[in-house]
Amino acid sequence: MIDEHTLAFIREHTGDDVRQLALQAARYPLVDMRVAATQIEGRRLAAAKLPAWAATDGVMYPVRLSMEQCSSEATARYKASLVGGSRLADLTGGYGIDFSYMASLFATSVYVERNAELCRIAEHNFSLLKLAGSSVVCADSTEFLYQRIAPCNLIYLDPARRDGVGRKTVAIADCTPDVVQLQDRLMEVGRYVMVKLSPMLDISAALSVLRQVSEVHVVSVKGECKELLFVLDRLYEGKPVYYAVNLGL
C-alpha cells in the first residue's frame, strides 16, 4: 500500500511537524511526501481519538477531514454495545471506525462507501484487523439500498452533515443521504436501522419525521454531547425510550 521508503520515513518522523517536513521534501526524493504527511498527521490525531488503532502498526489513515468526521473509539464502542446479529450493512462507511467495532458482532457485514480512496484504506485496515465475514463495496448508498442490499438485522447510517461547498448542516433533510426519504426502503430490508445525527439536532423535530423510533441515545464524551443515535424498529409501535450516556469519565 505504501512504498518502503515512504513507510520508513513515516516511522522515523512520527510526531514531527508535517509542515516542516513538507518544506524539506527535496531532501527525500524517494519519499511520497503527500502520503507521508497524511499518515503522520493521521497518527497524531488517532493517538487521542482512536488509541487502539493508533497502537496498531500498519493502520492507514485518510485525509484530515475524514479523520475529523469519523467517530471516536469511545462512541464506536458504545454503538457496538447495542448491536449484534447475522448481518450488518453500513451504508455510509467513511473511515470505518463504527463499522469495525460493530462488524465483529455480526456473522456477515458489508461496508458501503462511494469514495474509492476510503474503500481502499478500509480494505487494508479491515484485513489488518482480521474482521472475518466483512466485505467492502464501493458504491452510492442509495443505489446499493435499492438494487443490491440483502435483508439485514441492522442497517447503520451516519449521513454526511456538510453541503456541496463544505458547510456544516444539521437538519436531516440537508444531510446525505436523506434518511427521511429512504426510510420506507430502509425498514423494508432492515429489521433495525440505526442513524447517527448531529448533537445540535432538535430531537422532537427528528421524531416528527422519523417513524417507529424505539430508542434515542444522547451520547456525550467527558461532558460534551457528541452525537444522537436514533434506533428504528420495524415492529415497534410505542414511544421511544431515551438514554443519556456520558463516556470517558
PDB file of N, CA and C in Angstrom, residues 187 191-192 211-215 231-241:
ATOM      1  N   MET A 187     -36.643   0.328   6.167  1.00  0.00           N
ATOM      2  CA  MET A 187     -37.411  -0.537   7.048  1.00  0.00           C
ATOM      3  C   MET A 187     -37.899  -1.792   6.339  1.00  0.00           C
ATOM      4  N   ARG A 191     -34.266  -5.027   9.757  1.00  0.00           N
ATOM      5  CA  ARG A 191     -35.085  -5.236  10.958  1.00  0.00           C
ATOM      6  C   ARG A 191     -34.946  -4.028  11.882  1.00  0.00           C
ATOM      7  N   TYR A 192     -33.716  -3.548  12.021  1.00  0.00           N
ATOM      8  CA  TYR A 192     -33.447  -2.337  12.769  1.00  0.00           C
ATOM      9  C   TYR A 192     -32.629  -1.396  11.893  1.00  0.00           C
ATOM     10  N   ARG A 211     -40.085   7.476  11.669  1.00  0.00           N
ATOM     11  CA  ARG A 211     -41.147   6.606  12.165  1.00  0.00           C
ATOM     12  C   ARG A 211     -40.575   5.401  12.896  1.00  0.00           C
ATOM     13  N   GLN A 212     -41.382   4.856  13.800  1.00  0.00           N
ATOM     14  CA  GLN A 212     -41.046   3.619  14.513  1.00  0.00           C
ATOM     15  C   GLN A 212     -39.697   3.710  15.229  1.00  0.00           C
ATOM     16  N   VAL A 213     -39.458   4.868  15.848  1.00  0.00           N
ATOM     17  CA  VAL A 213     -38.228   5.050  16.631  1.00  0.00           C
ATOM     18  C   VAL A 213     -38.431   4.409  17.995  1.00  0.00           C
ATOM     19  N   SER A 214     -37.630   3.404  18.311  1.00  0.00           N
ATOM     20  CA  SER A 214     -37.770   2.705  19.586  1.00  0.00           C
ATOM     21  C   SER A 214     -36.837   3.260  20.654  1.00  0.00           C
ATOM     22  N   GLU A 215     -35.666   3.805  20.222  1.00  0.00           N
ATOM     23  CA  GLU A 215     -34.690   4.304  21.175  1.00  0.00           C
ATOM     24  C   GLU A 215     -34.031   5.570  20.653  1.00  0.00           C
ATOM     25  N   VAL A 231     -32.707   4.744  16.930  1.00  0.00           N
ATOM     26  CA  VAL A 231     -32.875   3.350  16.529  1.00  0.00           C
ATOM     27  C   VAL A 231     -34.309   3.151  16.062  1.00  0.00           C
ATOM     28  N   LEU A 232     -34.469   2.762  14.809  1.00  0.00           N
ATOM     29  CA  LEU A 232     -35.781   2.490  14.229  1.00  0.00           C
ATOM     30  C   LEU A 232     -36.005   0.981  14.228  1.00  0.00           C
ATOM     31  N   ASP A 233     -37.179   0.586  14.659  1.00  0.00           N
ATOM     32  CA  ASP A 233     -37.523  -0.832  14.779  1.00  0.00           C
ATOM     33  C   ASP A 233     -38.759  -1.090  13.928  1.00  0.00           C
ATOM     34  N   ARG A 234     -38.627  -1.967  12.951  1.00  0.00           N
ATOM     35  CA  ARG A 234     -39.725  -2.230  12.016  1.00  0.00           C
ATOM     36  C   ARG A 234     -41.014  -2.643  12.715  1.00  0.00           C
ATOM     37  N   LEU A 235     -40.903  -3.304  13.863  1.00  0.00           N
ATOM     38  CA  LEU A 235     -42.078  -3.840  14.548  1.00  0.00           C
ATOM     39  C   LEU A 235     -42.528  -2.993  15.730  1.00  0.00           C
ATOM     40  N   TYR A 236     -41.890  -1.855  15.953  1.00  0.00           N
ATOM     41  CA  TYR A 236     -42.165  -1.057  17.148  1.00  0.00           C
ATOM     42  C   TYR A 236     -43.299  -0.070  16.905  1.00  0.00           C
ATOM     43  N   GLU A 237     -44.177   0.059  17.896  1.00  0.00           N
ATOM     44  CA  GLU A 237     -45.319   0.964  17.762  1.00  0.00           C
ATOM     45  C   GLU A 237     -45.465   1.920  18.937  1.00  0.00           C
ATOM     46  N   GLY A 238     -44.630   1.811  19.949  1.00  0.00           N
ATOM     47  CA  GLY A 238     -44.754   2.662  21.129  1.00  0.00           C
ATOM     48  C   GLY A 238     -43.955   3.940  21.034  1.00  0.00           C
ATOM     49  N   LYS A 239     -43.801   4.607  22.165  1.00  0.00           N
ATOM     50  CA  LYS A 239     -42.984   5.811  22.238  1.00  0.00           C
ATOM     51  C   LYS A 239     -41.521   5.431  22.456  1.00  0.00           C
ATOM     52  N   PRO A 240     -40.602   6.247  21.977  1.00  0.00           N
ATOM     53  CA  PRO A 240     -39.187   5.894  22.129  1.00  0.00           C
ATOM     54  C   PRO A 240     -38.728   5.942  23.585  1.00  0.00           C
ATOM     55  N   VAL A 241     -37.761   5.100  23.886  1.00  0.00           N
ATOM     56  CA  VAL A 241     -37.096   5.100  25.184  1.00  0.00           C
ATOM     57  C   VAL A 241     -35.828   5.927  25.045  1.00  0.00           C
TER      58      VAL A 241
END
